[in-house]
Amino acid sequence: MNKRILMAAFVAGSFFCFQSTQTVAQDAWGTLTGKVVVDGDAPKNPLEDVEGSPDKPVCLVDGEVPADDNILVGEEGALSDVLVTMYIDRGEEDPKPHPSYDEAKEQSITIDNVKCRFVPHVLFVRPGQKFVLKNSDAIGHNCHITTLNNEHNINLPANGSAELVLTESDKAPGQVTCDVHKWMDAVIMVRDNPYVAVTDAEGNFKIENLPAGNWKFHLWHKKVGYLADLEVPDKELGRRGDFEVEIPADGVVDLGTLKLPAASFKD
């Protein structure tokens, strides 16, 4: 056989094998779990400045002035409201999401105003997803959403609601504030890549249906920023606290307990 024909056949065969391997990888999925705790004594949250508000009777919690809710630490240091995000290097494309995320995008995401607090305090919304702004209080509020690529300011009458669709994807978290009650704030992540989780009251997180392979992740908290000082077992962290994890096909990677030094919190 002609050498050129042999070479062409080899190249074509190699390309076919490469494509087949990639296809298999894209059809294989795994799960990432872990738990974030504060190592040491976290800063004590100050009381919210509600004294001058005419809506003070509504904003009190069980008759008491509420404490700031930006640092919520539970039993054994469990840290809530940490964003866990797949980190994509500049110039690289996001992986194609698992079909389950297309179904999830059809479901609406809600943020509520409850006793002059945003609930939940940290939330994740995808561009094009229906976003419901709810007000369960008997007083008016507004939701002022500010991210790098999205800004909306929606007035909400007492016990009212509104719907919104955010259109642009962001690389970093933004904020939700109430211009009427200045102490009210929340964190919002608007991102097309759906591989995001928020730690719960026990500090736990889970990201399901990740594409099998090596992927980077990083963690972020409003009062710390990127958790560059986080202690992740058997991992070296980059400048923004990013680290690489190999996601197995049909398997689970449990990162275990990730410790954040209490000194990491900003004043």
Tab-separated table of C-alpha atoms in Angstrom:
chain	number	residue	atom	x	y	z
A	1	MET	CA	0.000	0.000	0.000
A	2	ASN	CA	1.207	3.517	-0.794
A	3	LYS	CA	2.888	5.209	2.213
A	4	ARG	CA	0.691	8.288	1.833
A	5	ILE	CA	-2.425	6.137	1.952
A	6	LEU	CA	-1.128	4.345	5.055
A	7	MET	CA	-0.401	7.673	6.768
A	8	ALA	CA	-3.840	9.048	5.873
A	9	ALA	CA	-5.484	5.912	7.224
A	10	PHE	CA	-3.460	6.186	10.467
A	11	VAL	CA	-4.371	9.849	10.979
A	12	ALA	CA	-8.045	9.189	10.253
A	13	GLY	CA	-8.060	6.240	12.639
A	14	SER	CA	-6.360	8.260	15.364
A	15	PHE	CA	-8.868	11.102	14.946
A	16	PHE	CA	-11.752	8.651	15.162
A	17	CYS	CA	-10.349	7.151	18.364
A	18	PHE	CA	-9.820	10.607	19.877
A	19	GLN	CA	-13.353	11.656	19.020
A	20	SER	CA	-14.759	8.451	20.457
A	21	THR	CA	-12.855	8.976	23.724
A	22	GLN	CA	-14.148	12.517	24.008
A	23	THR	CA	-17.706	11.357	23.375
A	24	VAL	CA	-17.445	8.741	26.102
A	25	ALA	CA	-16.064	11.333	28.528
A	26	GLN	CA	-18.892	13.751	27.792
A	27	ASP	CA	-21.446	11.022	28.498
A	28	ALA	CA	-19.899	10.096	31.869
A	29	TRP	CA	-20.809	12.015	34.997
A	30	GLY	CA	-19.823	12.184	38.653
A	31	THR	CA	-20.518	14.057	41.895
A	32	LEU	CA	-18.496	16.374	44.145
A	33	THR	CA	-19.253	16.811	47.858
A	34	GLY	CA	-17.612	18.419	50.855
A	35	LYS	CA	-18.097	20.389	54.064
A	36	VAL	CA	-16.776	23.867	54.936
A	37	VAL	CA	-16.037	24.770	58.556
A	38	VAL	CA	-14.450	27.725	60.321
A	39	ASP	CA	-11.245	26.829	62.152
A	40	GLY	CA	-11.312	29.051	65.231
A	41	ASP	CA	-13.736	31.682	66.451
A	42	ALA	CA	-15.517	33.549	63.652
A	43	PRO	CA	-16.178	37.276	64.145
A	44	LYS	CA	-19.299	38.113	66.118
A	45	ASN	CA	-22.043	39.599	63.950
A	46	PRO	CA	-23.085	43.141	64.949
A	47	LEU	CA	-26.752	44.053	65.390
A	48	GLU	CA	-28.515	45.497	62.361
A	49	ASP	CA	-29.085	49.275	62.414
A	50	VAL	CA	-32.885	49.265	62.494
A	51	GLU	CA	-33.381	51.849	65.243
A	52	GLY	CA	-34.206	54.782	62.973
A	53	SER	CA	-36.559	52.870	60.693
A	54	PRO	CA	-40.325	53.522	60.896
A	55	ASP	CA	-40.717	49.847	59.966
A	56	LYS	CA	-38.892	48.648	63.082
A	57	PRO	CA	-41.923	46.688	64.430
A	58	VAL	CA	-41.941	44.568	61.254
A	59	CYS	CA	-38.173	44.169	61.083
A	60	LEU	CA	-37.653	42.843	64.597
A	61	VAL	CA	-37.298	39.087	65.054
A	62	ASP	CA	-39.275	37.833	68.060
A	63	GLY	CA	-39.198	41.383	69.364
A	64	GLU	CA	-35.416	41.600	69.189
A	65	VAL	CA	-33.102	43.563	66.898
A	66	PRO	CA	-31.602	40.956	64.532
A	67	ALA	CA	-27.877	40.421	64.096
A	68	ASP	CA	-26.189	40.816	60.728
A	69	ASP	CA	-26.609	37.626	58.676
A	70	ASN	CA	-23.483	37.740	56.522
A	71	ILE	CA	-21.541	35.229	58.633
A	72	LEU	CA	-23.625	32.242	59.701
A	73	VAL	CA	-21.695	29.625	61.632
A	74	GLY	CA	-23.414	26.530	62.970
A	75	GLU	CA	-22.392	23.628	65.155
A	76	GLU	CA	-18.728	22.641	65.059
A	77	GLY	CA	-17.935	25.674	62.903
A	78	ALA	CA	-20.184	24.764	59.949
A	79	LEU	CA	-20.134	27.734	57.544
A	80	SER	CA	-23.252	28.551	55.514
A	81	ASP	CA	-23.546	30.555	52.300
A	82	VAL	CA	-20.243	29.669	50.665
A	83	LEU	CA	-20.408	29.590	46.867
A	84	VAL	CA	-18.670	26.537	45.388
A	85	THR	CA	-18.056	27.072	41.680
A	86	MET	CA	-16.415	25.256	38.785
A	87	TYR	CA	-13.510	27.486	37.748
A	88	ILE	CA	-12.908	27.886	34.025
A	89	ASP	CA	-9.604	29.476	32.990
A	90	ARG	CA	-9.732	32.547	30.778
A	91	GLY	CA	-10.132	31.569	27.140
A	92	GLU	CA	-11.521	28.114	27.905
A	93	GLU	CA	-15.121	27.111	27.187
A	94	ASP	CA	-17.612	25.840	29.738
A	95	PRO	CA	-18.374	22.124	29.464
A	96	LYS	CA	-21.699	21.089	28.022
A	97	PRO	CA	-24.081	20.618	30.986
A	98	HIS	CA	-25.795	17.370	31.842
A	99	PRO	CA	-29.408	17.263	30.486
A	100	SER	CA	-30.761	17.456	34.047
A	101	TYR	CA	-29.617	21.079	34.209
A	102	ASP	CA	-31.772	21.943	31.205
A	103	GLU	CA	-34.766	20.651	33.162
A	104	ALA	CA	-33.710	22.567	36.283
A	105	LYS	CA	-33.472	25.801	34.296
A	106	GLU	CA	-37.201	25.553	33.564
A	107	GLN	CA	-37.914	25.881	37.298
A	108	SER	CA	-38.197	29.351	38.826
A	109	ILE	CA	-35.887	30.708	41.541
A	110	THR	CA	-37.403	32.820	44.339
A	111	ILE	CA	-35.950	35.404	46.702
A	112	ASP	CA	-38.269	36.550	49.489
A	113	ASN	CA	-38.368	39.527	51.843
A	114	VAL	CA	-39.095	38.200	55.340
A	115	LYS	CA	-38.893	40.459	58.414
A	116	CYS	CA	-36.645	42.800	56.451
A	117	ARG	CA	-34.288	40.005	55.427
A	118	PHE	CA	-33.614	38.481	52.018
A	119	VAL	CA	-34.300	34.743	52.023
A	120	PRO	CA	-32.212	32.947	50.906
A	121	HIS	CA	-29.165	35.029	51.689
A	122	VAL	CA	-27.153	33.525	48.815
A	123	LEU	CA	-28.718	32.278	45.603
A	124	PHE	CA	-27.757	31.090	42.134
A	125	VAL	CA	-29.702	32.001	38.991
A	126	ARG	CA	-28.987	31.116	35.374
A	127	PRO	CA	-29.512	33.613	32.535
A	128	GLY	CA	-32.956	33.127	31.017
A	129	GLN	CA	-34.338	31.453	34.147
A	130	LYS	CA	-37.515	32.882	35.700
A	131	PHE	CA	-36.586	34.823	38.825
A	132	VAL	CA	-39.410	35.567	41.289
A	133	LEU	CA	-39.041	38.529	43.659
A	134	LYS	CA	-41.406	38.049	46.589
A	135	ASN	CA	-42.336	40.256	49.545
A	136	SER	CA	-43.889	38.431	52.494
A	137	ASP	CA	-43.778	41.555	54.678
A	138	ALA	CA	-46.666	43.936	55.301
A	139	ILE	CA	-44.444	46.851	54.270
A	140	GLY	CA	-42.891	47.845	50.966
A	141	HIS	CA	-39.398	46.801	49.879
A	142	ASN	CA	-37.338	46.935	46.737
A	143	CYS	CA	-34.877	44.492	45.209
A	144	HIS	CA	-31.896	46.345	43.793
A	145	ILE	CA	-29.868	43.753	41.889
A	146	THR	CA	-26.342	44.775	40.932
A	147	THR	CA	-23.837	42.473	39.228
A	148	LEU	CA	-21.088	43.111	36.698
A	149	ASN	CA	-23.447	42.537	33.753
A	150	ASN	CA	-26.934	42.870	35.268
A	151	GLU	CA	-28.718	45.682	37.093
A	152	HIS	CA	-32.402	45.950	37.998
A	153	ASN	CA	-34.260	47.879	40.688
A	154	ILE	CA	-37.742	46.488	41.317
A	155	ASN	CA	-40.223	47.986	43.797
A	156	LEU	CA	-42.259	45.461	45.757
A	157	PRO	CA	-45.446	46.605	47.533
A	158	ALA	CA	-46.517	44.976	50.795
A	159	ASN	CA	-47.183	41.259	50.196
A	160	GLY	CA	-46.458	41.811	46.506
A	161	SER	CA	-44.280	40.023	43.979
A	162	ALA	CA	-42.671	40.478	40.580
A	163	GLU	CA	-40.984	38.315	37.968
A	164	LEU	CA	-37.691	39.024	36.275
A	165	VAL	CA	-35.392	37.308	33.789
A	166	LEU	CA	-31.682	38.092	34.019
A	167	THR	CA	-30.013	37.823	30.636
A	168	GLU	CA	-26.255	38.097	31.126
A	169	SER	CA	-23.800	35.633	32.644
A	170	ASP	CA	-21.309	36.860	35.256
A	171	LYS	CA	-17.933	35.519	36.328
A	172	ALA	CA	-18.223	36.854	39.888
A	173	PRO	CA	-21.051	37.199	42.423
A	174	GLY	CA	-23.129	40.363	42.723
A	175	GLN	CA	-25.504	41.703	45.338
A	176	VAL	CA	-29.161	42.321	46.120
A	177	THR	CA	-29.984	45.261	48.380
A	178	CYS	CA	-33.041	47.147	49.588
A	179	ASP	CA	-32.737	50.909	49.175
A	180	VAL	CA	-35.501	51.436	51.767
A	181	HIS	CA	-33.887	49.322	54.495
A	182	LYS	CA	-30.164	49.827	54.068
A	183	TRP	CA	-29.068	46.866	56.188
A	184	MET	CA	-30.779	44.344	53.923
A	185	ASP	CA	-28.437	42.545	51.553
A	186	ALA	CA	-27.969	39.218	49.793
A	187	VAL	CA	-25.536	37.624	47.349
A	188	ILE	CA	-26.540	36.564	43.848
A	189	MET	CA	-24.580	34.544	41.324
A	190	VAL	CA	-25.790	34.787	37.714
A	191	ARG	CA	-23.974	32.250	35.597
A	192	ASP	CA	-24.687	30.096	32.570
A	193	ASN	CA	-22.385	27.283	33.712
A	194	PRO	CA	-24.656	25.420	36.172
A	195	TYR	CA	-21.936	23.735	38.219
A	196	VAL	CA	-22.453	25.848	41.332
A	197	ALA	CA	-23.471	24.989	44.900
A	198	VAL	CA	-24.103	26.921	48.132
A	199	THR	CA	-23.174	25.437	51.499
A	200	ASP	CA	-26.141	24.731	53.759
A	201	ALA	CA	-26.593	25.263	57.522
A	202	GLU	CA	-24.343	22.250	58.177
A	203	GLY	CA	-21.651	23.581	55.837
A	204	ASN	CA	-22.294	20.823	53.315
A	205	PHE	CA	-22.366	21.141	49.527
A	206	LYS	CA	-22.985	18.816	46.604
A	207	ILE	CA	-22.595	19.312	42.855
A	208	GLU	CA	-24.112	16.474	40.845
A	209	ASN	CA	-23.749	15.373	37.228
A	210	LEU	CA	-20.327	16.893	36.672
A	211	PRO	CA	-18.625	15.738	33.468
A	212	ALA	CA	-15.999	13.108	34.209
A	213	GLY	CA	-12.439	14.421	33.987
A	214	ASN	CA	-10.176	16.962	35.661
A	215	TRP	CA	-11.845	20.231	36.628
A	216	LYS	CA	-10.923	23.209	38.781
A	217	PHE	CA	-13.099	24.606	41.563
A	218	HIS	CA	-12.933	27.536	43.933
A	219	LEU	CA	-14.943	28.772	46.899
A	220	TRP	CA	-16.129	32.297	47.751
A	221	HIS	CA	-17.734	33.957	50.760
A	222	LYS	CA	-18.967	37.543	50.996
A	223	LYS	CA	-16.861	38.404	54.057
A	224	VAL	CA	-13.727	36.711	52.777
A	225	GLY	CA	-13.791	36.791	48.986
A	226	TYR	CA	-12.069	33.831	47.334
A	227	LEU	CA	-11.074	31.335	50.016
A	228	ALA	CA	-7.362	31.318	49.193
A	229	ASP	CA	-6.487	30.248	52.766
A	230	LEU	CA	-8.851	27.283	52.730
A	231	GLU	CA	-7.320	23.996	53.830
A	232	VAL	CA	-8.366	21.331	51.323
A	233	PRO	CA	-6.986	17.862	52.104
A	234	ASP	CA	-4.299	16.775	49.621
A	235	LYS	CA	-4.760	19.891	47.452
A	236	GLU	CA	-2.566	22.878	46.625
A	237	LEU	CA	-4.543	26.035	46.030
A	238	GLY	CA	-3.948	28.696	43.386
A	239	ARG	CA	-4.015	32.455	43.856
A	240	ARG	CA	-7.812	32.540	43.961
A	241	GLY	CA	-8.100	29.406	46.007
A	242	ASP	CA	-8.650	27.235	42.955
A	243	PHE	CA	-7.788	23.544	43.056
A	244	GLU	CA	-8.153	20.615	40.689
A	245	VAL	CA	-10.336	17.570	41.215
A	246	GLU	CA	-10.603	14.449	39.078
A	247	ILE	CA	-14.288	13.606	38.732
A	248	PRO	CA	-14.790	9.864	38.179
A	249	ALA	CA	-17.408	8.401	35.859
A	250	ASP	CA	-20.437	7.315	37.892
A	251	GLY	CA	-18.584	8.035	41.117
A	252	VAL	CA	-18.451	10.495	44.017
A	253	VAL	CA	-15.497	12.563	45.175
A	254	ASP	CA	-15.878	13.608	48.815
A	255	LEU	CA	-13.388	16.345	49.643
A	256	GLY	CA	-14.083	15.828	53.327
A	257	THR	CA	-13.847	18.735	55.766
A	258	LEU	CA	-12.433	21.952	54.318
A	259	LYS	CA	-11.144	24.287	57.044
A	260	LEU	CA	-11.180	28.068	56.749
A	261	PRO	CA	-8.999	29.914	59.308
A	262	ALA	CA	-11.121	32.346	61.314
A	263	ALA	CA	-8.502	35.044	60.621
A	264	SER	CA	-9.558	34.969	56.939
A	265	PHE	CA	-12.685	37.055	57.633
A	266	LYS	CA	-12.414	40.712	56.738
A	267	ASP	CA	-13.302	43.420	59.228
